[in-house]
Amino acid sequence: MRTYATNSPAAIGRLIAMAILADGRLDNREVDWIKHNDTASLLGVDRDTLIQVLLDCCRDVITEAEQERVFLLEDHRLARLADDITDKALQKVALSAILLIAKADGDVSEGEQTLLRFLMNRWQITLEELTSA
């Protein structure tokens, strides 16, 4: 996967892309939720940047899959992506957005749960902290 600057809009966008792909498919309801709820501006990301990062993430996964089997939610991959966001406020914004996107299709999948749990543990953020933010 590509490298993005720490705390950059692209780094946050990639976590959102991972949330969309976490259940193994690109669900139109999740993409529609992003469009209709102006997720990009809530994240401090330009909409075109968010879309480009999603496309780049898909391309990166396809490229990796050509070389070997890809496990999207491996700890080492998630750790690298999580470590690109060091600002606690941005971490909370990213987690809140991921949770909302995960619920957009009516079901928080096992993959989405894995991603959320990993990030919350890595960043040491509780659900209570998210609901009070």
PDB file of C-alpha atoms in Angstrom:
ATOM      1  CA  MET A   1       0.000   0.000   0.000  1.00  0.00           C
ATOM      2  CA  ARG A   2       1.060   3.558  -0.620  1.00  0.00           C
ATOM      3  CA  THR A   3       2.632   5.728   2.008  1.00  0.00           C
ATOM      4  CA  TYR A   4       0.872   8.892   3.155  1.00  0.00           C
ATOM      5  CA  ALA A   5       2.057  11.664   5.448  1.00  0.00           C
ATOM      6  CA  THR A   6       1.145  11.324   9.120  1.00  0.00           C
ATOM      7  CA  ASN A   7      -2.237  12.879   9.988  1.00  0.00           C
ATOM      8  CA  SER A   8      -2.793  13.820   6.341  1.00  0.00           C
ATOM      9  CA  PRO A   9      -6.204  13.866   4.660  1.00  0.00           C
ATOM     10  CA  ALA A  10      -5.083  10.921   2.529  1.00  0.00           C
ATOM     11  CA  ALA A  11      -4.096   8.867   5.607  1.00  0.00           C
ATOM     12  CA  ILE A  12      -7.533   9.446   7.141  1.00  0.00           C
ATOM     13  CA  GLY A  13      -9.182   8.736   3.795  1.00  0.00           C
ATOM     14  CA  ARG A  14      -7.384   5.407   3.547  1.00  0.00           C
ATOM     15  CA  LEU A  15      -8.834   4.299   6.900  1.00  0.00           C
ATOM     16  CA  ILE A  16     -12.289   5.188   5.592  1.00  0.00           C
ATOM     17  CA  ALA A  17     -11.533   3.190   2.442  1.00  0.00           C
ATOM     18  CA  MET A  18     -10.499   0.228   4.600  1.00  0.00           C
ATOM     19  CA  ALA A  19     -13.804   0.497   6.468  1.00  0.00           C
ATOM     20  CA  ILE A  20     -15.697   0.378   3.183  1.00  0.00           C
ATOM     21  CA  LEU A  21     -13.700  -2.649   2.016  1.00  0.00           C
ATOM     22  CA  ALA A  22     -13.527  -4.408   5.411  1.00  0.00           C
ATOM     23  CA  ASP A  23     -16.472  -6.676   4.684  1.00  0.00           C
ATOM     24  CA  GLY A  24     -14.903  -7.792   1.415  1.00  0.00           C
ATOM     25  CA  ARG A  25     -17.116  -5.800  -0.920  1.00  0.00           C
ATOM     26  CA  LEU A  26     -17.789  -2.265  -2.007  1.00  0.00           C
ATOM     27  CA  ASP A  27     -21.358  -1.626  -0.832  1.00  0.00           C
ATOM     28  CA  ASN A  28     -23.255   1.132  -2.642  1.00  0.00           C
ATOM     29  CA  ARG A  29     -25.109   2.047   0.564  1.00  0.00           C
ATOM     30  CA  GLU A  30     -21.810   2.879   2.258  1.00  0.00           C
ATOM     31  CA  VAL A  31     -20.626   4.917  -0.722  1.00  0.00           C
ATOM     32  CA  ASP A  32     -24.004   6.699  -0.879  1.00  0.00           C
ATOM     33  CA  TRP A  33     -23.803   7.439   2.852  1.00  0.00           C
ATOM     34  CA  ILE A  34     -20.430   9.096   2.298  1.00  0.00           C
ATOM     35  CA  LYS A  35     -21.841  11.231  -0.515  1.00  0.00           C
ATOM     36  CA  HIS A  36     -25.095  12.232   1.186  1.00  0.00           C
ATOM     37  CA  ASN A  37     -23.593  12.980   4.581  1.00  0.00           C
ATOM     38  CA  ASP A  38     -20.618  14.955   3.271  1.00  0.00           C
ATOM     39  CA  THR A  39     -18.213  12.652   5.086  1.00  0.00           C
ATOM     40  CA  ALA A  40     -15.260  14.202   3.310  1.00  0.00           C
ATOM     41  CA  SER A  41     -15.742  17.632   4.874  1.00  0.00           C
ATOM     42  CA  LEU A  42     -16.500  16.098   8.294  1.00  0.00           C
ATOM     43  CA  LEU A  43     -13.088  14.436   8.091  1.00  0.00           C
ATOM     44  CA  GLY A  44     -11.411  17.592   6.865  1.00  0.00           C
ATOM     45  CA  VAL A  45     -10.784  15.904   3.525  1.00  0.00           C
ATOM     46  CA  ASP A  46     -11.665  17.181   0.083  1.00  0.00           C
ATOM     47  CA  ARG A  47     -14.269  14.884  -1.574  1.00  0.00           C
ATOM     48  CA  ASP A  48     -12.075  14.268  -4.620  1.00  0.00           C
ATOM     49  CA  THR A  49      -9.202  13.269  -2.324  1.00  0.00           C
ATOM     50  CA  LEU A  50     -11.429  10.799  -0.481  1.00  0.00           C
ATOM     51  CA  ILE A  51     -12.614   9.236  -3.738  1.00  0.00           C
ATOM     52  CA  GLN A  52      -9.065   9.094  -5.116  1.00  0.00           C
ATOM     53  CA  VAL A  53      -7.759   7.442  -1.945  1.00  0.00           C
ATOM     54  CA  LEU A  54     -10.570   4.858  -2.117  1.00  0.00           C
ATOM     55  CA  LEU A  55      -9.666   4.089  -5.736  1.00  0.00           C
ATOM     56  CA  ASP A  56      -5.952   3.940  -4.883  1.00  0.00           C
ATOM     57  CA  CYS A  57      -6.659   1.592  -1.981  1.00  0.00           C
ATOM     58  CA  CYS A  58      -8.615  -0.717  -4.300  1.00  0.00           C
ATOM     59  CA  ARG A  59      -5.787  -0.614  -6.857  1.00  0.00           C
ATOM     60  CA  ASP A  60      -3.197  -1.372  -4.183  1.00  0.00           C
ATOM     61  CA  VAL A  61      -5.173  -4.390  -2.985  1.00  0.00           C
ATOM     62  CA  ILE A  62      -5.566  -5.658  -6.558  1.00  0.00           C
ATOM     63  CA  THR A  63      -1.829  -5.230  -7.187  1.00  0.00           C
ATOM     64  CA  GLU A  64      -0.988  -7.127  -3.994  1.00  0.00           C
ATOM     65  CA  ALA A  65      -3.479  -9.855  -4.901  1.00  0.00           C
ATOM     66  CA  GLU A  66      -1.663 -10.421  -8.193  1.00  0.00           C
ATOM     67  CA  GLN A  67       1.483 -11.306  -6.224  1.00  0.00           C
ATOM     68  CA  GLU A  68      -0.005 -13.278  -3.324  1.00  0.00           C
ATOM     69  CA  ARG A  69      -3.177 -13.832  -1.360  1.00  0.00           C
ATOM     70  CA  VAL A  70      -4.209 -10.637   0.411  1.00  0.00           C
ATOM     71  CA  PHE A  71      -5.531 -10.549   3.958  1.00  0.00           C
ATOM     72  CA  LEU A  72      -6.876  -7.027   4.156  1.00  0.00           C
ATOM     73  CA  LEU A  73      -7.268  -6.943   7.937  1.00  0.00           C
ATOM     74  CA  GLU A  74      -3.916  -8.389   9.007  1.00  0.00           C
ATOM     75  CA  ASP A  75      -2.539  -6.856  12.188  1.00  0.00           C
ATOM     76  CA  HIS A  76       0.665  -5.625  10.540  1.00  0.00           C
ATOM     77  CA  ARG A  77      -1.285  -3.831   7.788  1.00  0.00           C
ATOM     78  CA  LEU A  78      -3.747  -2.275  10.223  1.00  0.00           C
ATOM     79  CA  ALA A  79      -0.923  -1.227  12.562  1.00  0.00           C
ATOM     80  CA  ARG A  80       0.804   0.609   9.744  1.00  0.00           C
ATOM     81  CA  LEU A  81      -2.388   2.413   8.749  1.00  0.00           C
ATOM     82  CA  ALA A  82      -3.330   3.216  12.353  1.00  0.00           C
ATOM     83  CA  ASP A  83       0.129   4.605  13.071  1.00  0.00           C
ATOM     84  CA  ASP A  84      -0.351   7.134  10.264  1.00  0.00           C
ATOM     85  CA  ILE A  85      -2.882   8.923  12.509  1.00  0.00           C
ATOM     86  CA  THR A  86      -1.213  10.153  15.705  1.00  0.00           C
ATOM     87  CA  ASP A  87      -3.486  13.078  16.575  1.00  0.00           C
ATOM     88  CA  LYS A  88      -6.040  11.914  19.187  1.00  0.00           C
ATOM     89  CA  ALA A  89      -8.788  14.212  17.855  1.00  0.00           C
ATOM     90  CA  LEU A  90      -8.301  12.871  14.313  1.00  0.00           C
ATOM     91  CA  GLN A  91      -8.347   9.322  15.658  1.00  0.00           C
ATOM     92  CA  LYS A  92     -11.734   9.961  17.270  1.00  0.00           C
ATOM     93  CA  VAL A  93     -13.100  11.569  14.103  1.00  0.00           C
ATOM     94  CA  ALA A  94     -11.874   8.634  12.013  1.00  0.00           C
ATOM     95  CA  LEU A  95     -13.374   6.058  14.398  1.00  0.00           C
ATOM     96  CA  SER A  96     -16.713   7.883  14.521  1.00  0.00           C
ATOM     97  CA  ALA A  97     -16.867   8.042  10.730  1.00  0.00           C
ATOM     98  CA  ILE A  98     -15.894   4.373  10.388  1.00  0.00           C
ATOM     99  CA  LEU A  99     -18.612   3.355  12.841  1.00  0.00           C
ATOM    100  CA  LEU A 100     -21.258   5.361  10.970  1.00  0.00           C
ATOM    101  CA  ILE A 101     -20.143   3.993   7.597  1.00  0.00           C
ATOM    102  CA  ALA A 102     -20.123   0.443   8.965  1.00  0.00           C
ATOM    103  CA  LYS A 103     -23.747   0.873  10.072  1.00  0.00           C
ATOM    104  CA  ALA A 104     -24.832   2.436   6.752  1.00  0.00           C
ATOM    105  CA  ASP A 105     -25.709  -0.901   5.150  1.00  0.00           C
ATOM    106  CA  GLY A 106     -27.691  -2.016   8.199  1.00  0.00           C
ATOM    107  CA  ASP A 107     -25.100  -4.517   9.428  1.00  0.00           C
ATOM    108  CA  VAL A 108     -21.712  -4.057  11.088  1.00  0.00           C
ATOM    109  CA  SER A 109     -19.847  -6.966   9.506  1.00  0.00           C
ATOM    110  CA  GLU A 110     -17.204  -9.103  11.161  1.00  0.00           C
ATOM    111  CA  GLY A 111     -14.511  -7.328   9.121  1.00  0.00           C
ATOM    112  CA  GLU A 112     -15.794  -3.908  10.148  1.00  0.00           C
ATOM    113  CA  GLN A 113     -15.871  -5.029  13.780  1.00  0.00           C
ATOM    114  CA  THR A 114     -12.287  -6.278  13.458  1.00  0.00           C
ATOM    115  CA  LEU A 115     -11.153  -2.932  12.060  1.00  0.00           C
ATOM    116  CA  LEU A 116     -12.975  -0.935  14.739  1.00  0.00           C
ATOM    117  CA  ARG A 117     -11.671  -3.099  17.596  1.00  0.00           C
ATOM    118  CA  PHE A 118      -8.114  -2.964  16.274  1.00  0.00           C
ATOM    119  CA  LEU A 119      -8.110   0.826  15.942  1.00  0.00           C
ATOM    120  CA  MET A 120      -9.762   1.367  19.318  1.00  0.00           C
ATOM    121  CA  ASN A 121      -7.212  -0.883  21.021  1.00  0.00           C
ATOM    122  CA  ARG A 122      -4.261   0.572  19.124  1.00  0.00           C
ATOM    123  CA  TRP A 123      -5.304   4.141  19.871  1.00  0.00           C
ATOM    124  CA  GLN A 124      -6.625   3.331  23.355  1.00  0.00           C
ATOM    125  CA  ILE A 125     -10.014   4.926  22.715  1.00  0.00           C
ATOM    126  CA  THR A 126     -13.199   3.587  24.298  1.00  0.00           C
ATOM    127  CA  LEU A 127     -16.758   3.676  22.966  1.00  0.00           C
ATOM    128  CA  GLU A 128     -17.618   5.994  25.842  1.00  0.00           C
ATOM    129  CA  GLU A 129     -14.998   8.467  24.625  1.00  0.00           C
ATOM    130  CA  LEU A 130     -16.502   8.370  21.137  1.00  0.00           C
ATOM    131  CA  THR A 131     -20.042   8.976  22.336  1.00  0.00           C
ATOM    132  CA  SER A 132     -18.955  11.909  24.490  1.00  0.00           C
ATOM    133  CA  ALA A 133     -16.935  13.533  21.687  1.00  0.00           C
TER     134      ALA A 133
END
